[in-house]
Short mmCIF file of C-alpha atoms in Angstrom, two decimals:
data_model
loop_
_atom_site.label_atom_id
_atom_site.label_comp_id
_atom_site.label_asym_id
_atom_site.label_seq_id
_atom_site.Cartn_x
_atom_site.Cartn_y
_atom_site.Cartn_z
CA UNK R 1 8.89 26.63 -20.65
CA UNK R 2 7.93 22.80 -20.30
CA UNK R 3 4.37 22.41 -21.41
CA UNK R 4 3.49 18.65 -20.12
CA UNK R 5 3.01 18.45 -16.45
CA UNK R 6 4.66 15.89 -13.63
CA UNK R 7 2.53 14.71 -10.59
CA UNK R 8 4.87 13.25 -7.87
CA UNK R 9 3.52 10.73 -5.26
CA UNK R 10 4.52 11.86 -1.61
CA UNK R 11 5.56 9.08 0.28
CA UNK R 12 8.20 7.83 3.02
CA UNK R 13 10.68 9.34 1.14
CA UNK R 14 9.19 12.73 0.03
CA UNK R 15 6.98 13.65 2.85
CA UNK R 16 9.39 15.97 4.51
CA UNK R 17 8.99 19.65 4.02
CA UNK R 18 12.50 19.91 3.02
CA UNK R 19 12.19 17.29 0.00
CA UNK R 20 8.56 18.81 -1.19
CA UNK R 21 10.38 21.96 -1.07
CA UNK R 22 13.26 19.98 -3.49
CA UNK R 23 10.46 18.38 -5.77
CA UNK R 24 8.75 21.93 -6.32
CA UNK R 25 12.10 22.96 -7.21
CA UNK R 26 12.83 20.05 -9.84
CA UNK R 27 9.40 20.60 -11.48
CA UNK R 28 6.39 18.97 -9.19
CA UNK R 29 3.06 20.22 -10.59
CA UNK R 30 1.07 17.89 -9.20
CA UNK R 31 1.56 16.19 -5.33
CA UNK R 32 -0.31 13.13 -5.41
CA UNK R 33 -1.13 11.19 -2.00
CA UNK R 34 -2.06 7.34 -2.52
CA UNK R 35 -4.52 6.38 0.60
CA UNK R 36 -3.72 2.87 -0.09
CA UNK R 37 -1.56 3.55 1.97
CA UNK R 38 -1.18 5.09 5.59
CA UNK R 39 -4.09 7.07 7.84
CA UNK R 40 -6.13 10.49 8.27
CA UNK R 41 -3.39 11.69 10.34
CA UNK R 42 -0.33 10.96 8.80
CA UNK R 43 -1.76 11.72 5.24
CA UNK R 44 -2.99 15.53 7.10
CA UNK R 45 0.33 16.45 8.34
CA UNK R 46 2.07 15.55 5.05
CA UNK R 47 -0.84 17.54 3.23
CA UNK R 48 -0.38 20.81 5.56
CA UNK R 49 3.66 20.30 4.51
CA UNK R 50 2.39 20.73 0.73
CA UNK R 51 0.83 23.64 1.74
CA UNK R 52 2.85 25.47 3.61
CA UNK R 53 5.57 24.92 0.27
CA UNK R 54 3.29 26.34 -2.34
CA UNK R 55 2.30 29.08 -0.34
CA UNK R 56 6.11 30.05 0.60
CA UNK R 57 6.73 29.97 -2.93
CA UNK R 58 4.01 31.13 -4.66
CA UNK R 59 3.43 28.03 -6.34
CA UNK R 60 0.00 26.69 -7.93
CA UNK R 61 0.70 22.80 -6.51
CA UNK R 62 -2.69 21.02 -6.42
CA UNK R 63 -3.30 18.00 -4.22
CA UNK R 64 -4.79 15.01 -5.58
CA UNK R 65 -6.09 12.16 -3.55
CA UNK R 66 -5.51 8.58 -4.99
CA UNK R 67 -8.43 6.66 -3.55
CA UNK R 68 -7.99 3.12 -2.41
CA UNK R 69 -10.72 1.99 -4.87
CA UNK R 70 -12.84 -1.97 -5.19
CA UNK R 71 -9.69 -3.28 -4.85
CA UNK R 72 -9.21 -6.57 -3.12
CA UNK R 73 -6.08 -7.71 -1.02
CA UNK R 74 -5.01 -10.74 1.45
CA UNK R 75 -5.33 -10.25 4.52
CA UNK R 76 -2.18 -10.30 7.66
CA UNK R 77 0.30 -13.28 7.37
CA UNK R 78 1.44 -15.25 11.10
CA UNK R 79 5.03 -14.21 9.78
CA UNK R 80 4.44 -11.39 7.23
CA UNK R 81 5.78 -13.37 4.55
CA UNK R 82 5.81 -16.80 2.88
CA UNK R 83 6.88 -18.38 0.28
CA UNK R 84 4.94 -20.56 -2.29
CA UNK R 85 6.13 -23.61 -4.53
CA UNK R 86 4.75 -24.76 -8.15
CA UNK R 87 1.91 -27.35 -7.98
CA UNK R 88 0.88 -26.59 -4.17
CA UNK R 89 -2.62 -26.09 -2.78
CA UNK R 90 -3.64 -22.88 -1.57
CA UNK R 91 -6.93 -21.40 -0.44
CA UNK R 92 -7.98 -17.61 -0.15
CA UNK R 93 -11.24 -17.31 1.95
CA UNK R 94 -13.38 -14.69 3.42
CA UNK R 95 -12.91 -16.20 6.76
CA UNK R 96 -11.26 -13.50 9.19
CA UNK R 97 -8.07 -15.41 10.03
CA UNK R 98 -3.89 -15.40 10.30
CA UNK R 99 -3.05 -16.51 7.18
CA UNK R 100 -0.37 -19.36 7.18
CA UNK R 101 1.17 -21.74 4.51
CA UNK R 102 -2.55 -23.40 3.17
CA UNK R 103 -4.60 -20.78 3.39
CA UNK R 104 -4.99 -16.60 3.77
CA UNK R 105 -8.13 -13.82 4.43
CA UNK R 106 -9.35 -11.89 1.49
CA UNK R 107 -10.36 -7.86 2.26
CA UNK R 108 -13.23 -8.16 -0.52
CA UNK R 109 -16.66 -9.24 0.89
CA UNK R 110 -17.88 -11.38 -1.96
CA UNK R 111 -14.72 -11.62 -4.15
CA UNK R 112 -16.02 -15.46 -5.07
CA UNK R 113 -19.10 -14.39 -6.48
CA UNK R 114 -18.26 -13.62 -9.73
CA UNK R 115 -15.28 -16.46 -10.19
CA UNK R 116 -15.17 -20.15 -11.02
CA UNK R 117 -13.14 -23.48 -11.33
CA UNK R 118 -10.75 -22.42 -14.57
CA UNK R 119 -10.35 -18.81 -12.86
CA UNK R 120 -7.23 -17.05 -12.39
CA UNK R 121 -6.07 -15.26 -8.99
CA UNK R 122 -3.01 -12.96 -9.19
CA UNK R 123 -0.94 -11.81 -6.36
CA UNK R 124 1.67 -9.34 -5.98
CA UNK R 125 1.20 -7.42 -9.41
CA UNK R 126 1.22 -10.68 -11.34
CA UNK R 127 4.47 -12.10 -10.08
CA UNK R 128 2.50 -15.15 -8.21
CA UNK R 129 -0.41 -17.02 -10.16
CA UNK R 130 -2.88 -19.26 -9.10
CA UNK R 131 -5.47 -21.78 -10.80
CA UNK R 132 -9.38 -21.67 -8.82
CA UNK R 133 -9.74 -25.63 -8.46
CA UNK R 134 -13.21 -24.95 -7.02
CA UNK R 135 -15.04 -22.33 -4.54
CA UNK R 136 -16.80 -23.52 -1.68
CA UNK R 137 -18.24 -22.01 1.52
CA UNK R 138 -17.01 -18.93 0.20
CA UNK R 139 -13.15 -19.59 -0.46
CA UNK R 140 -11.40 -20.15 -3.67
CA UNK R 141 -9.39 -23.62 -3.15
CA UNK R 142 -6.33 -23.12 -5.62
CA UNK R 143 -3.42 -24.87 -7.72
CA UNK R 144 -0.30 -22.65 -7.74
CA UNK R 145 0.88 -22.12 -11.23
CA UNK R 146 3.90 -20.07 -10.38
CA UNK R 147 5.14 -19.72 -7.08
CA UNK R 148 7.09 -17.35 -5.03
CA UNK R 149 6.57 -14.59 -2.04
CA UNK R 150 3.66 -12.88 -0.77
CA UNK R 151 3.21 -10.78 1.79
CA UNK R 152 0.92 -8.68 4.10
CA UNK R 153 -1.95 -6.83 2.37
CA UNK R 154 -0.55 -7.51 -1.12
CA UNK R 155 -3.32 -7.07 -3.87
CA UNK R 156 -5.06 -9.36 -5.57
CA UNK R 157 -5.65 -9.12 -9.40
CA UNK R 158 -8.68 -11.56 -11.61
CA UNK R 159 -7.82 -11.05 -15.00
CA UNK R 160 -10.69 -10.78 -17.37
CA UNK R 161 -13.34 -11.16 -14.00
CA UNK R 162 -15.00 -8.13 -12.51
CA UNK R 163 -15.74 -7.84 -9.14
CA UNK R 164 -19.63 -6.79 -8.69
CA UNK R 165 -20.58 -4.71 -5.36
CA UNK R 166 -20.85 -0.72 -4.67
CA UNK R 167 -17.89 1.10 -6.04
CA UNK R 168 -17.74 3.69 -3.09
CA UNK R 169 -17.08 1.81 -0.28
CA UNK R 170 -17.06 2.82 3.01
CA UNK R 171 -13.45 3.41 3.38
CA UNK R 172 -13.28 5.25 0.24
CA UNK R 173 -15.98 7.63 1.54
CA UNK R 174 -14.49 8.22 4.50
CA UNK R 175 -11.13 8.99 2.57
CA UNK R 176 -12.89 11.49 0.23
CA UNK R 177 -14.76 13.14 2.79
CA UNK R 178 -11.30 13.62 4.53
CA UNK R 179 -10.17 15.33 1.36
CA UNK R 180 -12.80 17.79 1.17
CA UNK R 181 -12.76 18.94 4.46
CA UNK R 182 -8.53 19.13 3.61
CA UNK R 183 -9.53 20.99 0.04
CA UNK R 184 -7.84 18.50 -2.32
CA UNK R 185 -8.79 19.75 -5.60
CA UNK R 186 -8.56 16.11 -7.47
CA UNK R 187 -9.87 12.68 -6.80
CA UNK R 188 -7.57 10.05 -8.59
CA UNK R 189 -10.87 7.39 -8.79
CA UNK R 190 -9.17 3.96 -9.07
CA UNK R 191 -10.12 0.98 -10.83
CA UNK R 192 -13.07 2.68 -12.65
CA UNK R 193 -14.94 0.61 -14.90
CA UNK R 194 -18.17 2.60 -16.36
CA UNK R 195 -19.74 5.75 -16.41
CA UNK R 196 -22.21 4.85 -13.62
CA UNK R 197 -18.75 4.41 -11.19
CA UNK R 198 -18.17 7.80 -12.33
CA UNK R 199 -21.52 9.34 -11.66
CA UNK R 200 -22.03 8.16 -8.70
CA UNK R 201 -18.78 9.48 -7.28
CA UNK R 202 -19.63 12.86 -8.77
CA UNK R 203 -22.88 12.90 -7.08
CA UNK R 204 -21.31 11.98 -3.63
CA UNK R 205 -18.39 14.77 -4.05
CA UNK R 206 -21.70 17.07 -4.98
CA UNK R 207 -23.87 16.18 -2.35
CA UNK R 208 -20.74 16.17 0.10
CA UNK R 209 -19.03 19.72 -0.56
CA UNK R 210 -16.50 18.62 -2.95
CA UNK R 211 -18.33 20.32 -6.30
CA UNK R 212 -15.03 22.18 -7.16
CA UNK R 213 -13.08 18.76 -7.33
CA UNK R 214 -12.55 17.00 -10.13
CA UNK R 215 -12.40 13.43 -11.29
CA UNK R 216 -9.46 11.78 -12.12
CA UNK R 217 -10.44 8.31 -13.26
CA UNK R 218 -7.86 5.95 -13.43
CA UNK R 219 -8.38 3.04 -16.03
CA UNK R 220 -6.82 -0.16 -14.39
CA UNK R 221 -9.29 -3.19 -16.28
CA UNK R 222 -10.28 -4.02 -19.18
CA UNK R 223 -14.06 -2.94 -18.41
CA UNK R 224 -12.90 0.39 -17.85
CA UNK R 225 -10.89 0.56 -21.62
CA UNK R 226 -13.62 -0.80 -23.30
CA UNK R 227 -15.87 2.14 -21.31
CA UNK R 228 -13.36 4.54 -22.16
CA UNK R 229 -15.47 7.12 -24.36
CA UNK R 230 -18.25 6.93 -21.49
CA UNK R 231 -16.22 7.48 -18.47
CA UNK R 232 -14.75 10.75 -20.44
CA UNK R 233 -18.36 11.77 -20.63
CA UNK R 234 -18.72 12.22 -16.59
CA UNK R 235 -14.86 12.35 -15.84
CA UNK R 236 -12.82 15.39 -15.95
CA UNK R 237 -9.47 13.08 -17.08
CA UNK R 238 -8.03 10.07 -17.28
CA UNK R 239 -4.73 8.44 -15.67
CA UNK R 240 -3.38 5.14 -17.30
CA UNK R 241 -2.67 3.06 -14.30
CA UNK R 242 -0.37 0.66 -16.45
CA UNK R 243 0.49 -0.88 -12.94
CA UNK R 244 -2.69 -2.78 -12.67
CA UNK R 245 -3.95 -2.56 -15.91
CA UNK R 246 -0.42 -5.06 -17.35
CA UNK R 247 -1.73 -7.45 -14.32
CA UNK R 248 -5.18 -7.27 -15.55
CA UNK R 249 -4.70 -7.43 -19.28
CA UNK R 250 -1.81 -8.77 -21.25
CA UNK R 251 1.13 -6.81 -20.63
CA UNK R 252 1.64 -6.70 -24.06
CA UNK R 253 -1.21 -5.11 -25.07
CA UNK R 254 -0.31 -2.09 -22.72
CA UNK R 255 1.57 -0.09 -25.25
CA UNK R 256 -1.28 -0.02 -27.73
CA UNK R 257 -4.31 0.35 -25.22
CA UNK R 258 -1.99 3.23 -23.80
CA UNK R 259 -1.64 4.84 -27.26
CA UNK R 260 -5.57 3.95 -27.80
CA UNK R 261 -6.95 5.93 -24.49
CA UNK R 262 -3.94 8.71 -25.33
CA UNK R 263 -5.79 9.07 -28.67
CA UNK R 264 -9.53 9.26 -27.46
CA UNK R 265 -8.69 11.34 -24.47
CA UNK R 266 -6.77 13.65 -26.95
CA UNK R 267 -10.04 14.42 -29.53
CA UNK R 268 -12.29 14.89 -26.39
CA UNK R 269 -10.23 17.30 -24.60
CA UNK R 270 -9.89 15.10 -21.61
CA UNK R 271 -6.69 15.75 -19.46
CA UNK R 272 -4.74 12.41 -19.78
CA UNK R 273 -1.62 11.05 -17.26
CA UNK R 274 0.19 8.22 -18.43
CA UNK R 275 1.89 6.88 -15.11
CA UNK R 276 3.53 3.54 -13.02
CA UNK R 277 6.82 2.70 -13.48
CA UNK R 278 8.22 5.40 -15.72
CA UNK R 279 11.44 6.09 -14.18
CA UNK R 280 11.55 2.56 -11.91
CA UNK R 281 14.69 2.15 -12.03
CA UNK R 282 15.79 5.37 -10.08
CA UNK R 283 13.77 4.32 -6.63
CA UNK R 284 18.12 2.71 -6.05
CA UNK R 285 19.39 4.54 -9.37
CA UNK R 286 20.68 8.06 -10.05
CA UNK R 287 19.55 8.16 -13.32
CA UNK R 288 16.89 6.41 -15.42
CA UNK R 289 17.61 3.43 -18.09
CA UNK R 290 17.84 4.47 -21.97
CA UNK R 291 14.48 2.34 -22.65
CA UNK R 292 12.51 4.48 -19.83
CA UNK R 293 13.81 7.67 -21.09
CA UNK R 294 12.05 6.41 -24.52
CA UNK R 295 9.19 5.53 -22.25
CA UNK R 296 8.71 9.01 -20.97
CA UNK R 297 9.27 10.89 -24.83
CA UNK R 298 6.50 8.69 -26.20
CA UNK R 299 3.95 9.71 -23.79
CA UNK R 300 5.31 13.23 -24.69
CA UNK R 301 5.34 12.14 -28.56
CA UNK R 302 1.59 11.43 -27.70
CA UNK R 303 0.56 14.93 -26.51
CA UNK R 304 0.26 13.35 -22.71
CA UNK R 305 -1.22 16.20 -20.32
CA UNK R 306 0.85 14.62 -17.76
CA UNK R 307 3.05 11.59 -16.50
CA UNK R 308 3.53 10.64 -13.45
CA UNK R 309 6.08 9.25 -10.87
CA UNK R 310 5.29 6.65 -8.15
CA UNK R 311 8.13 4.67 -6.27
CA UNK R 312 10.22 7.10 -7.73
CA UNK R 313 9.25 10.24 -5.10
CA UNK R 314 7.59 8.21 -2.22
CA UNK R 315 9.76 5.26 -1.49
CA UNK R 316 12.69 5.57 -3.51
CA UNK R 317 16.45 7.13 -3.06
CA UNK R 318 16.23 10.03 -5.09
CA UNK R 319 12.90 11.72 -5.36
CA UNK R 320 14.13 15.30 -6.68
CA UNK R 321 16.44 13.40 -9.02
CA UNK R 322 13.78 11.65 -10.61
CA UNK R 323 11.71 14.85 -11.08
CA UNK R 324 14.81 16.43 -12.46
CA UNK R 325 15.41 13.55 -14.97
CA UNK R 326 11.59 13.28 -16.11
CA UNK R 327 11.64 17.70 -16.72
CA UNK R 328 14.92 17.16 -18.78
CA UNK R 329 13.44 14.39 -20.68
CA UNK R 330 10.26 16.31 -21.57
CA UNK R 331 12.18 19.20 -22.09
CA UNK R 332 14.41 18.20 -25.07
CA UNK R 333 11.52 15.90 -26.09
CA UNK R 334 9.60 19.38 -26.65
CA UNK R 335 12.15 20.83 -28.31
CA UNK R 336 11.64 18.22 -31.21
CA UNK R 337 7.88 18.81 -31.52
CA UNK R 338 6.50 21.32 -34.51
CA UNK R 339 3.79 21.84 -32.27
CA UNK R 340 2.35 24.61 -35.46
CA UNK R 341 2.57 21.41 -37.88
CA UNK R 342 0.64 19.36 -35.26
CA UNK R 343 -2.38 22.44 -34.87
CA UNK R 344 -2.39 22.42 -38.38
CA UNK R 345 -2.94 19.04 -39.11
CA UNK R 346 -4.80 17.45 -36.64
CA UNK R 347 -8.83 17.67 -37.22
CA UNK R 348 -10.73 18.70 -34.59
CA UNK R 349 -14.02 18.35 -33.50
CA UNK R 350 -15.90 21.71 -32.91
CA UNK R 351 -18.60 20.85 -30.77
CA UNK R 352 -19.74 24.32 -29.69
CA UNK R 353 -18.73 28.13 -29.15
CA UNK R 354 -16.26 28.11 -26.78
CA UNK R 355 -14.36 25.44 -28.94
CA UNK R 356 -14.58 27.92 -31.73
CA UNK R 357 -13.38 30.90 -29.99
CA UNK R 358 -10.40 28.94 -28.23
CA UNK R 359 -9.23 27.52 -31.78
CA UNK R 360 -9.77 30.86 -33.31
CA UNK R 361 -7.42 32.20 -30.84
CA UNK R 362 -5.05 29.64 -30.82
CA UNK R 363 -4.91 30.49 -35.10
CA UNK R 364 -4.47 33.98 -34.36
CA UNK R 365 -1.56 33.27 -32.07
CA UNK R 366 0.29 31.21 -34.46
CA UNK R 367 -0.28 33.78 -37.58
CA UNK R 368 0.52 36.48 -35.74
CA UNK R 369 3.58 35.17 -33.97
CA UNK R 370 2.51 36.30 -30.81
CA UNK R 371 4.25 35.23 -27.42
CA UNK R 372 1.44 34.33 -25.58
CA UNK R 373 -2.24 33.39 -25.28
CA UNK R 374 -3.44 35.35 -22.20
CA UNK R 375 -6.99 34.18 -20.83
CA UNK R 376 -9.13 35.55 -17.79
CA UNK R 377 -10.16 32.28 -16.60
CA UNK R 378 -13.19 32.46 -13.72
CA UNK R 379 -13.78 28.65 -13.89
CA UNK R 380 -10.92 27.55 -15.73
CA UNK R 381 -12.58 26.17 -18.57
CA UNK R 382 -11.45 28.33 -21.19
CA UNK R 383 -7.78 27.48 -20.52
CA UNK R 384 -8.71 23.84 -20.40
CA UNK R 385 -10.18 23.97 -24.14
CA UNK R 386 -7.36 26.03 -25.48
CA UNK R 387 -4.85 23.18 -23.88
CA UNK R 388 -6.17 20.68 -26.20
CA UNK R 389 -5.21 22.20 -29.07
CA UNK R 390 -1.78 21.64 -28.30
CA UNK R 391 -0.90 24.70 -29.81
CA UNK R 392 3.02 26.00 -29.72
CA UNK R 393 2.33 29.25 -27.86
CA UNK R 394 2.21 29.90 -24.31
CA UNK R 395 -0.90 29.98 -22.28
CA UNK R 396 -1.20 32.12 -19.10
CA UNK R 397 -4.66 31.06 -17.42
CA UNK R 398 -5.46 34.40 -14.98
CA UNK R 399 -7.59 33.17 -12.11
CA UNK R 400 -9.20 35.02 -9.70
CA UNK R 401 -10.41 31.91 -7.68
CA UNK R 402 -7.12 29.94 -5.79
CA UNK R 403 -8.50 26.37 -6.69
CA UNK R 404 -9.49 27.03 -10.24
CA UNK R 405 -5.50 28.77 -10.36
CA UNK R 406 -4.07 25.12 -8.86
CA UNK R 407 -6.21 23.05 -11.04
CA UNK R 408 -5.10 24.73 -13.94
CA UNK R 409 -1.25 23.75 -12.79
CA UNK R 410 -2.65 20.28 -14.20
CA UNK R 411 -3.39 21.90 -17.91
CA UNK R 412 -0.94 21.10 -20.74
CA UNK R 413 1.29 24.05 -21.40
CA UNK R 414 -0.36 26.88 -19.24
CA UNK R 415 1.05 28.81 -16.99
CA UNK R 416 -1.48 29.95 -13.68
CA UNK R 417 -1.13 33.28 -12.22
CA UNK R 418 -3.10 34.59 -9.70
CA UNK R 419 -5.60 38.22 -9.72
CA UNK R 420 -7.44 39.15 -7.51
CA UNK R 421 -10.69 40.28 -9.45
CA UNK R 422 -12.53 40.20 -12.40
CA UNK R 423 -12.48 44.57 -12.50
CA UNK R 424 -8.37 44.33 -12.71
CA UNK R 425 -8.54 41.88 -15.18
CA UNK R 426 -10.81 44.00 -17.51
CA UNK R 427 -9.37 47.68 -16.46
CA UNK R 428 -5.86 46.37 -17.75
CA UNK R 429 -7.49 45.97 -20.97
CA UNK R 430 -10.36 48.54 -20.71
CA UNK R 431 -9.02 51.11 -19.68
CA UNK R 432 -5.73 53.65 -20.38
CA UNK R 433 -2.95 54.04 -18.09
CA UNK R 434 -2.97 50.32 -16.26
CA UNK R 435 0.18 47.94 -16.82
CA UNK R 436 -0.36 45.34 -14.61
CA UNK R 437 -0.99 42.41 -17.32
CA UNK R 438 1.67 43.96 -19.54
CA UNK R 439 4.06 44.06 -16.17
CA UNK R 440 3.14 40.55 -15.39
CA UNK R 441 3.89 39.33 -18.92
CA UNK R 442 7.14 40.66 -18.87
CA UNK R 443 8.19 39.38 -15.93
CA UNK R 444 6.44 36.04 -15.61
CA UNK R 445 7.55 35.30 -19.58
CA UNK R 446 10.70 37.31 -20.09
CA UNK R 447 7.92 39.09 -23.06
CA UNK R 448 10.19 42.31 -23.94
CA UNK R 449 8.51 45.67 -26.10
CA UNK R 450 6.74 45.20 -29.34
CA UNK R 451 6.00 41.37 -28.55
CA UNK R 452 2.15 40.58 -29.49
CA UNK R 453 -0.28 38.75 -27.21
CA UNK R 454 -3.49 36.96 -27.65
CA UNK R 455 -6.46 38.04 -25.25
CA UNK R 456 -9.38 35.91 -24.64
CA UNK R 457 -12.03 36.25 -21.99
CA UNK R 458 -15.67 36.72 -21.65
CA UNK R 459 -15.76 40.59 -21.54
CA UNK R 460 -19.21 42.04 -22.39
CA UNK R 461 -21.27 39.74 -20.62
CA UNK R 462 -18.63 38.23 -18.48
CA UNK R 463 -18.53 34.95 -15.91
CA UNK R 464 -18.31 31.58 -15.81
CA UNK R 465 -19.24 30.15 -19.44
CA UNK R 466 -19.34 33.36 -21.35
CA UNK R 467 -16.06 33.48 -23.20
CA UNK R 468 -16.78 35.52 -26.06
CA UNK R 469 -14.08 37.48 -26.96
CA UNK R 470 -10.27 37.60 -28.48
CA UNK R 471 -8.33 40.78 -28.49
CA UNK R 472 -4.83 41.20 -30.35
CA UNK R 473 -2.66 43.50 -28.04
CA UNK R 474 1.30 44.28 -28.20
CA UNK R 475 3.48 44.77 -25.11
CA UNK R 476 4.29 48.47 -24.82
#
């Protein structure tokens, strides 16, 4: 059973019921909406698709909202598109105007603020570069240093600059709010660059209805790498949004800041999605190139929670394809990980009970040889700890609660299933003469008579937080 999790982005080209239906299939564990892009409307309809999948198949599929973030992008073109030569002079201004061939709107209020003569502007993810000659009356009046197309409403990148102002903006409100009403059950928090970003967010989804949803914070600048170990503090994961974060650092320092968040995320527990451009190449291929295979085992070589596909699923021409390709890559990738050696060797921090009780029964799995770790999971938490052990056996995270059973679709090698109370949980293992664990074992994990399972839970003062026991049982 694949243990590291795929979140595909719905688009154009996946939003039909038919092709979620096809991605589920593949592998999807995650459907990811990006409200950069379309409306309310349109993003409701495909989110009720989603919906209406997992619950005809039984399937834990969470919903995670990728918020349009601080991010700043021209404005509308006279006709959509032009094209830019070496050496000319172009100006970007706050002014609300048809852009042209001298000069365009910016969507960022303030965007000059923080820049000067010397500055950088990148459009369209890097591809077109400009040199800030000077800003006046709030416009940036710039050399082009290499030319080429832009079009409507591309974004803007300032490498090594960032943009001051209020990190929720209206729009992103408005958005979020949308998703709470809708139940998403993660926020995908773009360009994040602190822990205050962070808290205030939280605060808003707290004060707003949106408690049970958790932060995804997507690391796009270099403020928000060099904030890393903060933003882990408030956040509940972190994606790697190489996309932006190539245009906004050197693109060749991307491998080794990947490998460097990967690392940190990793000792902290953190749930950690390495995503953009994984499997480009299939949004007009039918299979992926050799070096993006490699791509996609090195996130898996460095215990990734998750990757993720883009282009791939919403715009390309063979979403369940793609899925297929990235499970088959993780799953022979697996195969060639001594996930016992790893446990065994990697130092961990224990920074309270529940980390000890979740390693202990991770260590008892492994000595014993059992076939699963089973956990009664009210909040979830409990399964989340035991996932970053990246230990070799199977975790089955029983929920009681149908949002803490999605959100746990999102934890490295467990497996959700859904109860219906805390009393079943405990009479399967408190009292004689009830099977239904034991059934759902064997049929859920192909577990056959005399196989051994680990049992963890919070049993004699049970609820949320009070995991405090582990249990060695064998399937009869």
């Amino acid at each position: 059973m694949r243990k590291t999790k795929i979140i595909c982005t719905i688009g154009p080209a996946s939003d039909s019921y038919e092709m979620i239906s096809k991605l589920c299939d593949e592998g999807m564990n995650v459907a990811r909406i990006n409200f950069s892009h379309g409306n309310h409307s349109e993003h409701k309809i495909t989110m009720d698709k989603i919906k209406e999948v997992r619950d005809k198949k039984i399937l834990p599929i969470p919903i995670m909202l990728d918020t349009k973030g601080p991010e700043c992008r021209i404005g509308k073109l006279k006709n959509g598109s032009i094209n830019l030569q070496k050496g000319q002079v172009y100006t970007f201004t706050e002014d609300e105007i048809i852009g042209d061939e001298e000069k365009v709107s910016v969507s960022y209020k303030g965007f000059t603020d923080n820049l000067k003569a010397g500055d950088k502007i990148l459009v369209n993810n890097g591809l077109v570069v400009f040199l800030i000659k000077e800003i006046k009356n709030k416009s940036a009046i710039c050399e082009v240093i290499t030319g080429g197309e832009i079009k409507n409403h591309k974004s803007m990148s300032f490498p090594g600059k960032l943009i001051s102002g209020e990190y929720l903006g209206e729009e992103d409100k408005k958005d979020i709010l949308f998703g709470i009403s809708e139940g998403v059950d993660f926020i995908a928090a773009s360009f994040m660059s602190n822990a205050d970003e962070a808290k205030s967010l939280r605060k808003f989804l707290d004060e707003n209805g949106g408690k049970s949803i958790d932060i995804i914070a997507k690391i796009e600048n270099s403020e928000g790498v060099k904030n890393i170990k903060k933003i882990c503090e408030v956040a509940d994961g972190i994606m790697i949004a190489r996309g932006d974060l190539g245009v906004e650092i050197d693109y060749s320092k991307v491998p080794s800041v990947q490998k460097k968040i990967l690392k940190i995320c990793r000792r902290l527990g953190k749930r950690v999605i390495v995503a953009t451009e994984m499997l480009e190449s299939m949004i007009t291929n039918i299979r992926p190139t050799r070096a993006e295979a490699s791509d996609v085992a090195n996130a898996i070589f460095d215990e990734a929670t998750a990757v993720m596909l883009s282009g791939e699923t919403a715009a390309g021409n063979y979403p369940e394809l793609s899925v297929r390709a990235m499970s088959e890559i993780i799953f022979e990738t697996e195969k060639m990980m001594n996930y016992s050696e790893i446990f065994n060797r990697t130092k961990y921090n224990i920074n309270n009970n529940l980390d000890a009780i979740s390693k202990s029964a991770c260590e008892m799995a492994i000595d014993t040889k059992s076939s699963a770790i089973i956990i009664n999971s009210i909040s979830g938490n409990t399964a989340r700890i035991i996932s970053k052990f990246r230990n070799p056996v199977q975790v089955v995270g029983i929920a009681k609660d149908e949002k803490v059973y999605r959100k746990l679709a999102m934890c490295w090698g467990v497996l959700p299933i859904m109860k219906s109370s805390d009393e079943e949980f405990y009479d399967t293992f408190f009292k004689e003469n009830v099977e239904p664990v034991d059934k759902i074992a064997i049929d859920r994990l192909g577990l056959r008579t005399g196989d051994r399972i680990v049992i963890t839970g919070g049993y004699i003062e049970h609820g949320i937080g009070k995991t405090n026991m582990i249990m060695l049982e064998t399937i009869k």
